[in-house]
Amino acid sequence: MAETILALAAQNLLSPIILFFALGLLAALVRSDLSVPEAAAKALSIYLLFAIGFKGGVSVSEHGVDANLLLTMLAGLVLSFAIPFAAFGLLRVMTALSVTDAAAVAGHYGSISIVTFVAATSVLQSQGIASEGYMVAVAAVMEAPAILSALWLVARFAKPADGSDRAQDTKGLWREILLNGSIVLLVGSFVIGFMTGPKGLTEIESFIVAPFKGVLCLFLLDMGLVAGRGLRASAHQLRPGLIAFGMLMPVIGSLAGLTAATLIGLSAGGTVLLMTLSASASYIAVPAAMRVALPEANPSIYLTMSLGITFPFNLTIGIPLYLSIAQAIGG
């Protein structure tokens, strides 16, 4: 299996989406003035969320709502709640992070990276491997529960430095979680895709199918730039324990996803996607919520961990590893 993983990793490394991420990362590390305007980066993000959600809704419309879909969504919910506890325990053993910083980082690892999910989908398509179309609904379900787990960990093991009651911020936090732009757009597009079905997809297919990978390349170029700047600015904070955690935790999360997918009976493609969701770390929804709920947590740590270490790990090594394991288990 090691040879298969290496072959898939080499193939993945030579794909345009990975090479554009590498270009952005390298440009930032060598202090190039290459940049993607903030408005353009936001537009790329909006396009990707819209296209992913809409196509997922169409797939569910064609597939229909059944027990497997509901079970997979329930599994995603449980995984998102549970993974932060494992991450928190591991961080407390492997690093010297404070309780608050460890909980904030752990919350990122229970949530998901939609771009990592899209990259895994692209790999499956290039390999000719089908997957359940409703996995995008599972991704939407897994965005928020980890935030609640992180807050429980802080409430249980730490006290606010100013002695304030975190419950006072509950209303603002729930608004940040439920009305976060990425979640609203992803879920809303999914519902519209589900309502309009294949006919709706036909009407806008030329906009959300053919250009998709090109837009993804530009988005990953920007992600590479952001990751490179984060690594450059926070290199002094990345101790060996943190770096090791950033590469070990995705593997642990993926094995939890594998267990759930096997119990449900997902296809090999669906198993890879659930493993990828369980292995990824948020850099959009959770950071936004952490700014409201845990302003004392250090964003340079949790953003650099999720975007600078785990995101590249999953793109280059993780996804080929998850695919090889899923194929080996599924025969």
Short mmCIF file of C-alpha atoms in Angstrom, two decimals:
data_model
loop_
_atom_site.label_atom_id
_atom_site.label_comp_id
_atom_site.label_asym_id
_atom_site.label_seq_id
_atom_site.Cartn_x
_atom_site.Cartn_y
_atom_site.Cartn_z
CA MET A 1 0.00 0.00 0.00
CA ALA A 2 2.96 2.32 0.63
CA GLU A 3 3.84 2.28 -3.08
CA THR A 4 0.22 3.13 -3.98
CA ILE A 5 0.20 6.04 -1.55
CA LEU A 6 3.46 7.39 -2.95
CA ALA A 7 2.20 7.04 -6.52
CA LEU A 8 -1.05 8.85 -5.69
CA ALA A 9 0.85 11.53 -3.75
CA ALA A 10 3.18 12.09 -6.72
CA GLN A 11 0.20 12.31 -9.07
CA ASN A 12 -1.59 14.69 -6.72
CA LEU A 13 1.50 16.88 -6.37
CA LEU A 14 1.61 17.33 -10.13
CA SER A 15 -2.04 18.39 -10.40
CA PRO A 16 -2.70 22.06 -11.23
CA ILE A 17 -4.58 22.75 -7.98
CA ILE A 18 -1.64 21.60 -5.82
CA LEU A 19 0.96 23.34 -7.97
CA PHE A 20 -0.90 26.65 -7.74
CA PHE A 21 -1.07 26.29 -3.96
CA ALA A 22 2.68 25.60 -3.96
CA LEU A 23 3.26 28.66 -6.15
CA GLY A 24 1.41 30.88 -3.70
CA LEU A 25 3.22 29.36 -0.72
CA LEU A 26 6.64 29.83 -2.34
CA ALA A 27 5.84 33.38 -3.43
CA ALA A 28 4.90 34.34 0.13
CA LEU A 29 7.93 32.65 1.68
CA VAL A 30 10.35 34.49 -0.64
CA ARG A 31 8.46 37.76 0.00
CA SER A 32 7.22 38.25 -3.56
CA ASP A 33 4.73 41.08 -4.07
CA LEU A 34 2.33 38.65 -5.76
CA SER A 35 -1.12 39.04 -4.25
CA VAL A 36 -4.78 38.34 -4.95
CA PRO A 37 -6.99 41.37 -4.23
CA GLU A 38 -9.20 40.78 -1.21
CA ALA A 39 -12.38 41.39 -3.21
CA ALA A 40 -11.30 38.87 -5.86
CA ALA A 41 -10.43 36.27 -3.20
CA LYS A 42 -13.87 36.77 -1.63
CA ALA A 43 -15.52 36.35 -5.04
CA LEU A 44 -13.62 33.11 -5.67
CA SER A 45 -14.71 31.79 -2.26
CA ILE A 46 -18.35 32.71 -2.96
CA TYR A 47 -18.22 30.96 -6.34
CA LEU A 48 -16.80 27.74 -4.89
CA LEU A 49 -19.31 27.55 -2.04
CA PHE A 50 -22.17 28.26 -4.43
CA ALA A 51 -21.08 25.63 -6.96
CA ILE A 52 -20.35 22.97 -4.34
CA GLY A 53 -23.65 23.48 -2.53
CA PHE A 54 -25.77 23.62 -5.68
CA LYS A 55 -24.27 20.48 -7.23
CA GLY A 56 -24.63 18.64 -3.92
CA GLY A 57 -28.30 19.60 -3.72
CA VAL A 58 -28.89 18.36 -7.26
CA SER A 59 -27.21 15.05 -6.41
CA VAL A 60 -29.45 14.57 -3.37
CA SER A 61 -32.49 15.46 -5.49
CA GLU A 62 -31.55 12.68 -7.91
CA HIS A 63 -30.63 10.24 -5.13
CA GLY A 64 -33.52 10.94 -2.80
CA VAL A 65 -33.51 11.19 1.00
CA ASP A 66 -32.92 7.77 2.54
CA ALA A 67 -31.57 6.10 5.67
CA ASN A 68 -27.95 6.19 4.44
CA LEU A 69 -28.06 9.96 3.96
CA LEU A 70 -29.54 10.52 7.42
CA LEU A 71 -27.09 8.11 9.05
CA THR A 72 -24.12 9.77 7.35
CA MET A 73 -25.27 13.21 8.44
CA LEU A 74 -25.69 11.92 12.01
CA ALA A 75 -22.20 10.40 11.85
CA GLY A 76 -20.78 13.73 10.66
CA LEU A 77 -22.51 15.52 13.52
CA VAL A 78 -21.08 13.10 16.10
CA LEU A 79 -17.59 13.25 14.59
CA SER A 80 -17.59 17.05 14.63
CA PHE A 81 -18.61 17.06 18.30
CA ALA A 82 -16.15 14.34 19.34
CA ILE A 83 -12.92 15.07 17.44
CA PRO A 84 -12.13 18.31 19.37
CA PHE A 85 -11.95 16.32 22.62
CA ALA A 86 -9.32 13.98 21.16
CA ALA A 87 -7.46 16.96 19.67
CA PHE A 88 -7.56 18.84 22.99
CA GLY A 89 -6.16 15.87 24.91
CA LEU A 90 -3.39 15.39 22.36
CA LEU A 91 -2.49 19.08 22.40
CA ARG A 92 -2.23 19.11 26.19
CA VAL A 93 0.18 16.17 26.04
CA MET A 94 2.25 17.24 23.00
CA THR A 95 2.42 21.02 23.45
CA ALA A 96 2.66 23.73 26.08
CA LEU A 97 -0.42 25.61 24.85
CA SER A 98 -2.74 27.17 27.40
CA VAL A 99 -6.17 25.64 27.91
CA THR A 100 -7.80 28.41 25.87
CA ASP A 101 -5.40 28.15 22.94
CA ALA A 102 -5.57 24.34 22.97
CA ALA A 103 -9.39 24.43 22.94
CA ALA A 104 -9.42 26.99 20.12
CA VAL A 105 -7.07 24.86 18.01
CA ALA A 106 -9.06 21.71 18.83
CA GLY A 107 -12.25 23.37 17.60
CA HIS A 108 -10.67 23.94 14.20
CA TYR A 109 -9.88 20.23 13.87
CA GLY A 110 -13.44 19.13 14.64
CA SER A 111 -14.79 21.40 11.91
CA ILE A 112 -14.01 21.06 8.20
CA SER A 113 -12.11 22.65 5.33
CA ILE A 114 -14.44 22.83 2.33
CA VAL A 115 -11.48 23.38 -0.04
CA THR A 116 -9.81 20.18 1.18
CA PHE A 117 -13.14 18.44 0.54
CA VAL A 118 -13.23 19.86 -3.00
CA ALA A 119 -9.64 18.75 -3.62
CA ALA A 120 -10.54 15.21 -2.51
CA THR A 121 -13.55 15.29 -4.85
CA SER A 122 -11.27 16.31 -7.72
CA VAL A 123 -8.89 13.44 -6.96
CA LEU A 124 -11.80 10.98 -6.97
CA GLN A 125 -13.00 12.33 -10.31
CA SER A 126 -9.52 12.01 -11.81
CA GLN A 127 -9.40 8.39 -10.62
CA GLY A 128 -12.90 7.65 -11.96
CA ILE A 129 -14.23 6.83 -8.48
CA ALA A 130 -17.88 7.67 -7.75
CA SER A 131 -19.07 9.01 -4.40
CA GLU A 132 -22.35 9.80 -2.71
CA GLY A 133 -23.55 13.22 -3.86
CA TYR A 134 -25.02 14.05 -0.48
CA MET A 135 -21.58 14.31 1.15
CA VAL A 136 -21.74 18.07 0.70
CA ALA A 137 -24.72 18.06 3.09
CA VAL A 138 -22.57 16.18 5.59
CA ALA A 139 -19.88 18.84 5.17
CA ALA A 140 -22.41 21.55 6.02
CA VAL A 141 -23.52 19.66 9.13
CA MET A 142 -19.90 19.32 10.32
CA GLU A 143 -19.10 23.05 10.19
CA ALA A 144 -20.47 24.20 13.55
CA PRO A 145 -20.67 21.46 16.27
CA ALA A 146 -16.91 21.58 16.96
CA ILE A 147 -17.23 25.22 17.99
CA LEU A 148 -19.58 24.20 20.80
CA SER A 149 -17.15 21.48 21.90
CA ALA A 150 -14.31 24.00 22.05
CA LEU A 151 -16.39 26.36 24.18
CA TRP A 152 -17.35 23.54 26.55
CA LEU A 153 -13.67 22.66 26.97
CA VAL A 154 -12.83 26.24 27.88
CA ALA A 155 -15.79 26.51 30.25
CA ARG A 156 -14.78 23.25 31.92
CA PHE A 157 -11.04 23.75 32.21
CA ALA A 158 -10.38 27.50 32.14
CA LYS A 159 -11.82 30.76 33.40
CA PRO A 160 -11.91 34.04 31.48
CA ALA A 161 -9.00 36.30 32.47
CA ASP A 162 -11.40 39.13 33.30
CA GLY A 163 -13.71 36.90 35.31
CA SER A 164 -16.63 37.54 32.96
CA ASP A 165 -19.40 35.10 32.20
CA ARG A 166 -19.12 33.64 28.70
CA ALA A 167 -22.87 32.97 28.68
CA GLN A 168 -23.39 36.69 28.10
CA ASP A 169 -21.91 36.29 24.61
CA THR A 170 -24.17 33.36 23.67
CA LYS A 171 -26.48 35.36 21.42
CA GLY A 172 -23.63 36.85 19.40
CA LEU A 173 -21.90 33.50 19.18
CA TRP A 174 -24.95 31.66 17.87
CA ARG A 175 -25.45 34.40 15.31
CA GLU A 176 -21.82 34.04 14.22
CA ILE A 177 -22.18 30.24 13.94
CA LEU A 178 -25.55 29.98 12.23
CA LEU A 179 -25.36 33.09 10.06
CA ASN A 180 -21.71 32.77 9.08
CA GLY A 181 -21.58 33.66 5.39
CA SER A 182 -19.94 30.43 4.26
CA ILE A 183 -22.54 28.29 6.04
CA VAL A 184 -25.48 30.37 4.77
CA LEU A 185 -24.26 30.22 1.17
CA LEU A 186 -23.36 26.53 1.26
CA VAL A 187 -26.66 25.45 2.84
CA GLY A 188 -28.72 27.89 0.78
CA SER A 189 -27.17 26.76 -2.51
CA PHE A 190 -27.69 23.14 -1.47
CA VAL A 191 -31.39 23.76 -0.82
CA ILE A 192 -31.82 25.57 -4.15
CA GLY A 193 -30.03 22.75 -5.97
CA PHE A 194 -32.26 20.22 -4.23
CA MET A 195 -35.41 22.16 -5.16
CA THR A 196 -34.52 22.71 -8.82
CA GLY A 197 -32.84 19.34 -9.44
CA PRO A 198 -31.17 18.30 -12.72
CA LYS A 199 -33.24 20.84 -14.69
CA GLY A 200 -31.80 23.67 -12.63
CA LEU A 201 -28.27 22.34 -13.10
CA THR A 202 -28.76 22.23 -16.88
CA GLU A 203 -29.65 25.92 -16.88
CA ILE A 204 -26.39 27.03 -15.20
CA GLU A 205 -24.10 24.10 -16.00
CA SER A 206 -21.77 26.17 -18.18
CA PHE A 207 -21.13 28.47 -15.22
CA ILE A 208 -20.59 26.00 -12.34
CA VAL A 209 -19.14 22.90 -14.02
CA ALA A 210 -16.59 23.80 -16.72
CA PRO A 211 -14.92 26.79 -14.95
CA PHE A 212 -14.85 25.10 -11.53
CA LYS A 213 -11.30 23.72 -11.51
CA GLY A 214 -9.83 26.90 -12.95
CA VAL A 215 -11.45 28.96 -10.20
CA LEU A 216 -10.23 26.43 -7.63
CA CYS A 217 -6.65 26.88 -8.91
CA LEU A 218 -6.85 30.65 -8.40
CA PHE A 219 -8.39 30.20 -4.96
CA LEU A 220 -5.61 27.83 -3.92
CA LEU A 221 -3.02 30.28 -5.23
CA ASP A 222 -4.46 32.77 -2.74
CA MET A 223 -4.57 30.12 0.00
CA GLY A 224 -0.89 29.42 -0.63
CA LEU A 225 -0.10 33.11 -0.24
CA VAL A 226 -2.08 33.30 3.01
CA ALA A 227 -0.47 30.12 4.37
CA GLY A 228 3.01 31.30 3.45
CA ARG A 229 2.54 34.66 5.15
CA GLY A 230 1.19 32.92 8.24
CA LEU A 231 4.14 30.55 8.39
CA ARG A 232 6.59 33.40 7.93
CA ALA A 233 4.99 35.52 10.64
CA SER A 234 4.41 32.72 13.18
CA ALA A 235 7.44 30.51 12.63
CA HIS A 236 8.78 31.34 16.10
CA GLN A 237 5.62 29.92 17.69
CA LEU A 238 5.63 26.61 15.81
CA ARG A 239 7.36 24.28 18.23
CA PRO A 240 8.05 20.65 17.18
CA GLY A 241 5.07 19.43 19.22
CA LEU A 242 2.67 21.72 17.35
CA ILE A 243 4.05 20.72 13.96
CA ALA A 244 3.80 17.03 14.85
CA PHE A 245 0.23 17.54 16.05
CA GLY A 246 -0.70 19.29 12.79
CA MET A 247 0.30 16.18 10.84
CA LEU A 248 -0.79 13.51 13.34
CA MET A 249 -4.28 14.82 14.13
CA PRO A 250 -5.53 14.59 10.51
CA VAL A 251 -4.60 10.90 10.45
CA ILE A 252 -6.42 10.28 13.74
CA GLY A 253 -9.47 12.16 12.47
CA SER A 254 -9.44 10.25 9.20
CA LEU A 255 -9.44 6.91 11.05
CA ALA A 256 -12.50 8.05 13.01
CA GLY A 257 -14.15 8.93 9.69
CA LEU A 258 -13.14 5.57 8.25
CA THR A 259 -14.74 3.75 11.18
CA ALA A 260 -18.01 5.65 10.75
CA ALA A 261 -18.04 5.17 6.96
CA THR A 262 -17.43 1.42 7.32
CA LEU A 263 -20.27 1.04 9.84
CA ILE A 264 -22.66 2.94 7.56
CA GLY A 265 -21.54 1.11 4.42
CA LEU A 266 -20.45 4.07 2.29
CA SER A 267 -18.83 3.51 -1.09
CA ALA A 268 -15.06 3.84 -1.42
CA GLY A 269 -15.51 7.40 -2.72
CA GLY A 270 -17.88 8.34 0.09
CA THR A 271 -15.47 6.83 2.60
CA VAL A 272 -12.61 8.96 1.27
CA LEU A 273 -14.74 12.09 1.54
CA LEU A 274 -15.85 11.35 5.12
CA MET A 275 -12.24 10.59 6.04
CA THR A 276 -11.16 13.88 4.46
CA LEU A 277 -13.84 15.87 6.26
CA SER A 278 -12.85 14.28 9.57
CA ALA A 279 -9.16 14.97 8.86
CA SER A 280 -9.43 18.58 7.77
CA ALA A 281 -9.25 21.74 9.84
CA SER A 282 -11.41 24.83 9.40
CA TYR A 283 -9.92 28.18 8.44
CA ILE A 284 -13.13 30.08 7.65
CA ALA A 285 -16.11 29.36 9.93
CA VAL A 286 -14.28 28.49 13.15
CA PRO A 287 -11.82 31.43 13.16
CA ALA A 288 -14.78 33.77 12.69
CA ALA A 289 -16.56 32.21 15.67
CA MET A 290 -13.41 32.16 17.81
CA ARG A 291 -12.98 35.91 17.35
CA VAL A 292 -16.37 36.34 19.04
CA ALA A 293 -16.29 33.53 21.60
CA LEU A 294 -12.61 33.33 22.56
CA PRO A 295 -11.01 36.69 21.75
CA GLU A 296 -8.17 35.86 24.15
CA ALA A 297 -7.10 32.86 22.04
CA ASN A 298 -4.11 33.50 19.78
CA PRO A 299 -5.26 33.56 16.11
CA SER A 300 -1.70 33.31 14.81
CA ILE A 301 -1.51 29.84 16.38
CA TYR A 302 -4.84 28.34 15.33
CA LEU A 303 -4.83 29.85 11.83
CA THR A 304 -1.25 28.83 11.12
CA MET A 305 -1.92 25.31 12.40
CA SER A 306 -4.99 24.76 10.23
CA LEU A 307 -3.90 26.63 7.11
CA GLY A 308 -0.11 26.43 7.27
CA ILE A 309 0.42 22.84 8.41
CA THR A 310 -2.68 20.63 8.20
CA PHE A 311 -4.04 22.05 4.94
CA PRO A 312 -0.81 21.40 2.94
CA PHE A 313 -0.42 18.01 4.64
CA ASN A 314 -3.88 16.92 3.55
CA LEU A 315 -3.43 18.19 -0.01
CA THR A 316 -0.10 16.49 -0.59
CA ILE A 317 -0.03 13.36 1.60
CA GLY A 318 -3.35 13.02 3.41
CA ILE A 319 -5.81 12.61 0.53
CA PRO A 320 -3.69 9.96 -1.28
CA LEU A 321 -3.32 8.16 2.07
CA TYR A 322 -7.06 8.22 2.76
CA LEU A 323 -7.83 7.00 -0.76
CA SER A 324 -5.39 4.11 -0.47
CA ILE A 325 -6.78 3.07 2.92
CA ALA A 326 -10.39 3.26 1.69
CA GLN A 327 -9.58 1.17 -1.37
CA ALA A 328 -7.68 -1.38 0.74
CA ILE A 329 -10.53 -1.69 3.25
CA GLY A 330 -13.15 -1.82 0.53
CA GLY A 331 -11.22 -4.40 -1.45
#
